[in-house]
Each structure stands twice: as structure tokens, then as C-alpha cells.
Tab-separated table of C-alpha atoms in Angstrom:
chain	number	residue	atom	x	y	z
A	143	MET	CA	152.288	68.771	122.717
A	144	ILE	CA	155.241	66.420	122.166
A	145	GLU	CA	156.304	65.183	125.616
A	146	THR	CA	160.020	65.064	124.753
A	147	TYR	CA	160.030	68.686	123.514
A	148	SER	CA	161.305	70.133	126.813
A	149	ILE	CA	163.738	72.694	125.362
A	150	TRP	CA	161.739	75.003	123.097
A	151	ASN	CA	164.521	75.609	120.545
A	152	LEU	CA	161.956	76.202	117.769
A	153	HIS	CA	160.327	78.940	119.874
A	154	GLY	CA	163.300	81.001	121.012
A	155	GLU	CA	164.981	78.937	123.741
A	156	GLN	CA	168.700	78.227	123.417
A	157	VAL	CA	170.039	74.664	123.501
A	158	ASP	CA	173.055	74.076	125.752
A	159	HIS	CA	174.946	71.634	123.493
A	160	ALA	CA	177.626	70.895	126.080
A	161	SER	CA	175.218	69.783	128.766
A	162	SER	CA	172.704	68.165	126.423
A	163	SER	CA	175.304	65.982	124.698
A	164	ASN	CA	176.627	64.604	127.997
A	165	ALA	CA	173.241	64.178	129.640
A	166	PRO	CA	171.869	60.640	129.637
A	167	ARG	CA	168.844	60.158	127.431
A	168	VAL	CA	165.668	59.313	129.288
A	169	ASP	CA	162.806	57.923	127.243
A	170	ASN	CA	159.297	58.678	128.398
A	171	VAL	CA	157.631	55.351	129.004
A	172	GLU	CA	153.963	55.394	129.886
A	173	PRO	CA	153.156	53.072	132.779
A	174	ILE	CA	150.985	50.098	131.937
A	175	VAL	CA	147.665	50.613	133.693
A	176	ASP	CA	144.965	47.973	133.950
A	177	PRO	CA	141.859	49.417	132.202
A	178	ASN	CA	139.646	47.730	134.788
A	179	ASP	CA	141.483	49.613	137.556
A	180	GLN	CA	141.044	52.842	135.596
A	181	VAL	CA	137.292	52.300	135.358
A	182	MET	CA	137.067	51.630	139.098
A	183	GLY	CA	138.928	54.903	139.631
A	184	ILE	CA	136.379	56.697	137.439
A	185	ILE	CA	133.522	55.271	139.523
A	186	GLN	CA	135.190	56.385	142.753
A	187	ASP	CA	135.655	59.883	141.304
A	188	ALA	CA	132.017	60.050	140.200
A	189	PHE	CA	130.707	58.730	143.537
A	190	PRO	CA	133.123	59.973	146.219
A	191	PHE	CA	130.525	59.355	148.943
A	192	ALA	CA	130.934	55.589	148.484
A	193	SER	CA	134.648	55.462	149.338
A	194	THR	CA	134.096	58.043	152.089
A	195	ASN	CA	131.481	55.888	153.808
A	196	ILE	CA	133.596	52.747	153.417
A	197	ASN	CA	136.611	54.479	154.995
A	198	GLN	CA	134.527	55.820	157.869
A	199	GLU	CA	133.167	52.492	159.022
A	200	GLY	CA	134.001	52.012	162.681
A	201	GLU	CA	134.947	55.662	163.154
A	202	ASP	CA	133.145	58.311	165.162
A	203	ASP	CA	132.751	60.670	162.186
A	204	VAL	CA	129.258	61.070	160.748
A	205	PRO	CA	129.133	59.405	157.308
A	206	THR	CA	128.176	61.405	154.248
A	207	PRO	CA	124.421	61.206	153.542
A	208	ILE	CA	123.656	59.159	150.434
A	209	ASP	CA	120.774	59.765	148.053
A	210	SER	CA	118.982	56.441	147.398
A	211	ALA	CA	118.720	56.994	143.613
A	212	GLU	CA	122.385	57.963	143.414
A	213	PHE	CA	123.424	54.927	145.440
A	214	GLU	CA	121.368	52.705	143.110
A	215	GLN	CA	123.312	54.140	140.152
A	216	TYR	CA	126.554	53.422	141.986
A	217	GLU	CA	125.578	49.797	142.638
A	218	LYS	CA	124.633	49.246	138.984
A	219	LEU	CA	127.960	50.632	137.776
A	220	LEU	CA	129.871	48.601	140.349
A	221	LYS	CA	128.080	45.435	139.227
A	222	ASN	CA	128.948	46.092	135.564
A	223	ALA	CA	132.539	46.947	136.530
A	224	ASN	CA	132.952	43.586	138.290
A	225	GLN	CA	131.074	41.405	135.789
A	226	GLU	CA	133.142	39.769	133.033
A	227	LEU	CA	132.305	40.672	129.431
A	228	TYR	CA	131.821	36.943	128.861
A	229	PRO	CA	132.617	33.923	131.089
A	230	GLY	CA	136.378	33.565	131.398
A	231	CYS	CA	137.230	37.037	130.081
A	232	GLU	CA	139.806	38.554	132.444
A	233	SER	CA	140.810	41.571	130.343
A	234	PHE	CA	137.472	43.363	130.096
A	235	SER	CA	134.479	43.831	132.313
A	236	ILE	CA	131.176	45.024	130.801
A	237	LEU	CA	131.853	48.589	131.909
A	238	THR	CA	135.496	48.606	130.759
A	239	ALA	CA	134.527	47.391	127.286
A	240	ILE	CA	131.816	50.031	126.900
A	241	VAL	CA	134.080	52.838	128.143
A	242	GLU	CA	136.815	51.821	125.675
A	243	LEU	CA	134.390	51.604	122.739
A	244	MET	CA	132.632	54.883	123.562
A	245	HIS	CA	136.002	56.605	123.897
A	246	GLY	CA	136.914	55.451	120.388
A	247	LYS	CA	133.544	56.587	119.044
A	248	ILE	CA	134.058	60.146	120.262
A	249	LYS	CA	137.778	60.282	119.417
A	250	TYR	CA	137.257	59.240	115.794
A	251	ARG	CA	133.882	60.970	115.314
A	252	MET	CA	131.872	57.850	114.552
A	253	SER	CA	128.194	58.327	113.855
A	254	ASN	CA	125.653	56.441	115.955
A	255	LEU	CA	124.743	54.260	112.955
A	256	CYS	CA	128.386	53.360	112.348
A	257	PHE	CA	128.867	52.584	116.047
A	258	ASP	CA	125.739	50.384	116.077
A	259	TYR	CA	127.069	48.418	113.083
A	260	PHE	CA	130.468	47.676	114.618
A	261	LEU	CA	128.943	46.940	118.014
A	262	GLY	CA	126.729	44.339	116.343
A	263	VAL	CA	129.741	42.823	114.551
A	264	PHE	CA	131.757	42.638	117.797
A	265	LYS	CA	128.824	41.046	119.602
A	266	ARG	CA	128.582	38.303	116.960
A	267	MET	CA	132.358	37.729	117.140
A	268	LEU	CA	132.293	37.159	120.887
A	269	PRO	CA	130.964	34.015	122.593
A	270	THR	CA	127.179	33.784	122.488
A	271	ASP	CA	126.836	34.390	126.246
A	272	ASN	CA	128.621	37.778	126.119
A	273	CYS	CA	127.102	40.839	127.811
A	274	LEU	CA	128.098	43.507	125.246
A	275	PRO	CA	125.223	45.962	124.585
A	276	LYS	CA	123.542	45.535	121.215
A	277	ASP	CA	123.592	49.217	120.226
A	278	HIS	CA	124.626	52.751	121.193
A	279	LYS	CA	121.384	53.437	123.061
A	280	HIS	CA	121.882	50.506	125.416
A	281	ALA	CA	125.560	51.371	125.895
A	282	GLN	CA	124.588	54.883	126.951
A	283	LYS	CA	122.172	53.480	129.518
A	284	VAL	CA	125.005	51.527	131.157
A	285	LEU	CA	127.166	54.682	131.335
A	286	HIS	CA	124.340	56.916	132.519
A	287	GLY	CA	125.590	57.106	136.090
A	288	LEU	CA	129.111	58.153	135.060
A	289	GLY	CA	128.067	61.088	132.902
A	290	LEU	CA	127.439	64.607	134.109
A	291	GLY	CA	124.321	64.918	132.019
A	292	TYR	CA	122.777	67.904	130.319
A	293	GLU	CA	119.495	69.794	130.278
A	294	LYS	CA	117.286	69.879	127.187
A	295	ILE	CA	115.799	73.315	126.514
A	296	HIS	CA	113.287	73.894	123.736
A	297	ALA	CA	114.257	76.609	121.264
A	298	CYS	CA	112.449	78.614	118.612
A	299	LYS	CA	112.722	77.076	115.140
A	300	ASN	CA	114.153	80.380	113.863
A	301	ASN	CA	116.625	80.733	116.775
A	302	CYS	CA	114.798	83.783	118.178
A	303	MET	CA	114.681	82.616	121.797
A	304	LEU	CA	114.693	79.753	124.283
A	305	PHE	CA	111.556	78.484	125.997
A	306	TYR	CA	113.282	78.856	129.331
A	307	LYS	CA	112.622	80.447	132.736
A	308	GLU	CA	109.811	83.000	132.269
A	309	HIS	CA	109.115	81.652	128.735
A	310	GLU	CA	109.017	77.995	129.751
A	311	THR	CA	105.219	77.653	129.516
A	312	LEU	CA	104.779	79.393	126.129
A	313	ASP	CA	103.654	77.393	123.094
A	314	THR	CA	104.608	79.982	120.456
A	315	CYS	CA	107.570	82.291	119.997
A	316	PRO	CA	106.631	85.869	121.070
A	317	ILE	CA	109.024	87.264	118.446
A	318	CYS	CA	108.121	85.414	115.218
A	319	ASN	CA	104.939	83.568	116.354
A	320	GLU	CA	106.387	80.230	115.228
A	321	SER	CA	104.958	77.201	117.012
A	322	ARG	CA	107.126	75.620	119.677
A	323	PHE	CA	106.018	72.121	118.694
A	324	LYS	CA	105.893	70.206	115.437
A	325	MET	CA	102.612	69.870	113.566
A	326	THR	CA	101.076	66.683	112.184
A	327	SER	CA	99.941	66.276	108.578
A	328	ARG	CA	96.452	67.243	109.758
A	329	ASN	CA	97.712	70.491	111.346
A	330	ARG	CA	97.426	69.156	114.852
A	331	THR	CA	100.006	70.212	117.424
A	332	THR	CA	102.195	67.499	118.864
A	333	LYS	CA	104.356	67.650	121.976
A	334	ILE	CA	107.524	67.137	119.944
A	335	PRO	CA	109.639	70.342	120.000
A	336	GLN	CA	110.791	71.782	116.676
A	337	LYS	CA	114.272	72.478	118.017
A	338	VAL	CA	116.111	71.473	121.186
A	339	MET	CA	119.249	73.006	122.689
A	340	ARG	CA	121.417	70.945	125.032
A	341	TYR	CA	122.679	72.919	128.014
A	342	LEU	CA	125.729	71.559	129.858
A	343	PRO	CA	125.847	73.061	133.397
A	344	ILE	CA	129.381	74.129	134.226
A	345	LYS	CA	129.365	73.825	138.038
A	346	PRO	CA	129.245	69.998	138.231
A	347	ARG	CA	131.963	69.817	135.578
A	348	LEU	CA	134.266	72.020	137.637
A	349	GLN	CA	133.431	69.950	140.723
A	350	ARG	CA	134.313	66.750	138.835
A	351	LEU	CA	137.784	68.161	138.065
A	352	TYR	CA	138.409	68.409	141.807
A	353	MET	CA	136.803	65.040	142.597
A	354	SER	CA	139.381	63.187	140.505
A	355	THR	CA	142.835	62.689	141.985
A	356	HIS	CA	144.207	62.754	138.430
A	357	THR	CA	143.001	66.274	137.638
A	358	ALA	CA	142.838	67.951	141.066
A	359	THR	CA	146.620	68.486	141.143
A	360	ASP	CA	146.548	69.819	137.570
A	361	MET	CA	143.994	72.434	138.633
A	362	ARG	CA	146.596	73.870	141.060
A	363	TRP	CA	149.571	73.543	138.700
A	364	HIS	CA	149.599	77.257	137.856
A	365	LYS	CA	150.510	78.071	141.477
A	366	GLU	CA	152.353	75.026	142.799
A	367	LYS	CA	154.441	73.687	139.901
A	368	ARG	CA	154.863	76.487	137.395
A	369	VAL	CA	158.441	77.548	136.580
A	370	ASP	CA	158.640	81.368	136.684
A	371	ASP	CA	161.449	82.118	134.216
A	372	ASP	CA	159.852	84.822	132.033
A	373	VAL	CA	159.091	82.313	129.258
A	374	MET	CA	155.556	82.284	127.859
A	375	ARG	CA	154.266	78.718	128.086
A	376	HIS	CA	150.800	79.055	129.618
A	377	PRO	CA	148.169	81.801	130.166
A	378	VAL	CA	149.515	82.145	133.728
A	379	ASP	CA	152.700	83.622	132.195
A	380	GLY	CA	150.699	86.286	130.378
A	381	GLU	CA	150.083	89.849	131.490
A	382	ALA	CA	146.284	89.417	131.558
A	383	TRP	CA	146.560	86.682	134.226
A	384	LYS	CA	149.023	88.733	136.285
A	385	GLU	CA	146.836	91.835	136.068
A	386	PHE	CA	143.854	89.768	137.257
A	387	ASP	CA	145.904	88.585	140.268
A	388	ARG	CA	146.833	92.168	141.137
A	389	THR	CA	143.194	93.294	140.846
A	390	PHE	CA	141.764	90.413	142.908
A	391	PRO	CA	144.484	89.396	145.407
A	392	GLU	CA	142.089	87.475	147.697
A	393	PHE	CA	140.898	85.343	144.777
A	394	ALA	CA	144.461	84.779	143.580
A	395	ALA	CA	145.659	83.731	147.048
A	396	ASP	CA	143.832	80.372	146.847
A	397	PRO	CA	145.264	78.206	144.015
A	398	ARG	CA	142.043	76.163	143.882
A	399	ASN	CA	140.042	79.101	142.523
A	400	VAL	CA	139.240	78.733	138.831
A	401	ARG	CA	139.547	81.316	136.075
A	402	LEU	CA	137.264	80.684	133.127
A	403	GLY	CA	138.065	81.643	129.557
A	404	LEU	CA	135.333	81.281	126.923
A	405	ALA	CA	136.051	80.489	123.283
A	406	THR	CA	133.862	79.056	120.511
A	407	ASP	CA	134.909	77.509	117.235
A	408	GLY	CA	132.469	75.536	115.129
A	409	PHE	CA	130.216	74.820	118.120
A	410	ASN	CA	126.903	73.213	117.216
A	411	PRO	CA	124.232	73.543	119.938
A	412	TYR	CA	121.481	71.686	118.076
A	413	GLY	CA	122.826	68.249	117.217
A	414	VAL	CA	125.490	65.600	117.669
A	415	LEU	CA	128.178	65.580	114.924
A	416	ASN	CA	125.785	67.557	112.714
A	417	GLN	CA	127.364	69.924	110.201
A	418	HIS	CA	124.212	71.820	109.149
A	419	HIS	CA	124.565	74.512	111.798
A	420	SER	CA	127.712	76.099	113.176
A	421	THR	CA	128.229	78.919	115.665
């Protein structure tokens, strides 16, 4: 969406030429934000217990209990966020550099091999005592604590079923009798699954949207900031949303409640940037 397109003249809205010609032009200028500060904000969003316990020091409130493994992840991320990419580098910490590079990888659909190549080139360009990871695998390890993670679930080679819940202990598919695991050249069963599906739990992702100060206000926009002028700009302006509110008034009364809409388009559950299978 073009930020300056505030009057939808190409979609039915009328332009008031008298007022628009006299109105002063205001250019949208994005504020300059230090990437290191942004990364620290991401860490605080991912580990809200840390800032909570720091703020509660000296107070009578009971601090939030902290899981030791989770706190260890927090300390590792904090160390990488404060450590310079190389001695004397003020622009990038280790964590900031990795976040920037990984963002570019996903945005421009770089393969892991391509990312490994450029990461190696950048590492050779930098001073010899730099701390840039040598490949994608090591970069992912640094970011492990920031991610929401996913669950690997074995699947039938022919897509009949998932080896999940009551079928978790099975070694063959009850529908097509295909083996769950790959076979060696000598027809011996390995423990390597023939197909793996990656399941992304939705609850922690919804919780993360409310943990971040940047997205928590956006989650309530439909109730607190929407302009009700009978113009269709957002699903909240549609009849389906309004009918849902009339049917479930208690749910609609709290703007923090979330409505989920499901859509799929070219979704591939079996690989990363793999074009062989599409749902």
C-alpha cells in the first residue's frame, strides 16, 4: 500500500480540489532508527520476563518466575547484541548483522547455498578477528532464542497421513503400508523419516503479536482507530465481520480478541523454498 495514497480516487472516493490544492504538502519521512536499538527491542519482546524482573527490583511485587533454559537463551542473545561485529565496529553488533542478513535472505528468497557463499565472502572482506558466522547453520543457532520454532512431524511418503498423536509410534502407514523411514541399499530400515512436515503452532505467534509494543496497538486498530465512514478499506468494514459481532457480542466487546481467517496459496509444507510440491 502506498503510504501517500490517502484519498482513494482510483477506487471511488472524490477528491476535494479546493481543499487539496490549498493544503500544505506533508512528506512522509521515516524516522531513522538505530538497528542495534531495534534488535534490543526484539529481545525484550521475545523475553518480556527479563524487563519485568528488572523493573520490579526493590518493589514488593513478586517477580515473574524464570525458566533456567529460557534465561540462558536470553543471556546468550544479550551477549551477542552487545558484542561488536569486529573490534571498533560501532554500527553492527553480532546479532544486528545476522538479523539484517537473514532478513535479506528471506525477503529476496535466497537459497541456503547462495546465503552461505555470500556470508563467506563478507567474512573474508571484514577484519580477520570478526565474529560473523561462517554459514547459515551457525547463523540460525545464534538466532535460535528469538524464533518461535516449529514442530517436526513425520508424514507418509504418499501423503496419506501424519505419524502424529495416536499414530506416533507406528513404523508403517496403515493406509498404503509404506515404510515411515528410509531404507538403506541393503534393505535395512534407518531412523531417517521419508517425509517431514513442519508444524507452526499458532498460539505462541498470536502471543508474540501482543508481546511487542509495535504490533499490540495494531491488533486493536479495528476497534480503536478505524474510521467508520461506510468505505470498504478493511475486513472490519465488511458485512461478514459485522454479522460476527452481532452473533457473538461478548467476544466483540473486547478489542483484544482475535478473529482468524485462513487462506492458502502455493503453500509448501514439505520444504524450504522448494517448488516440487504446492498446496
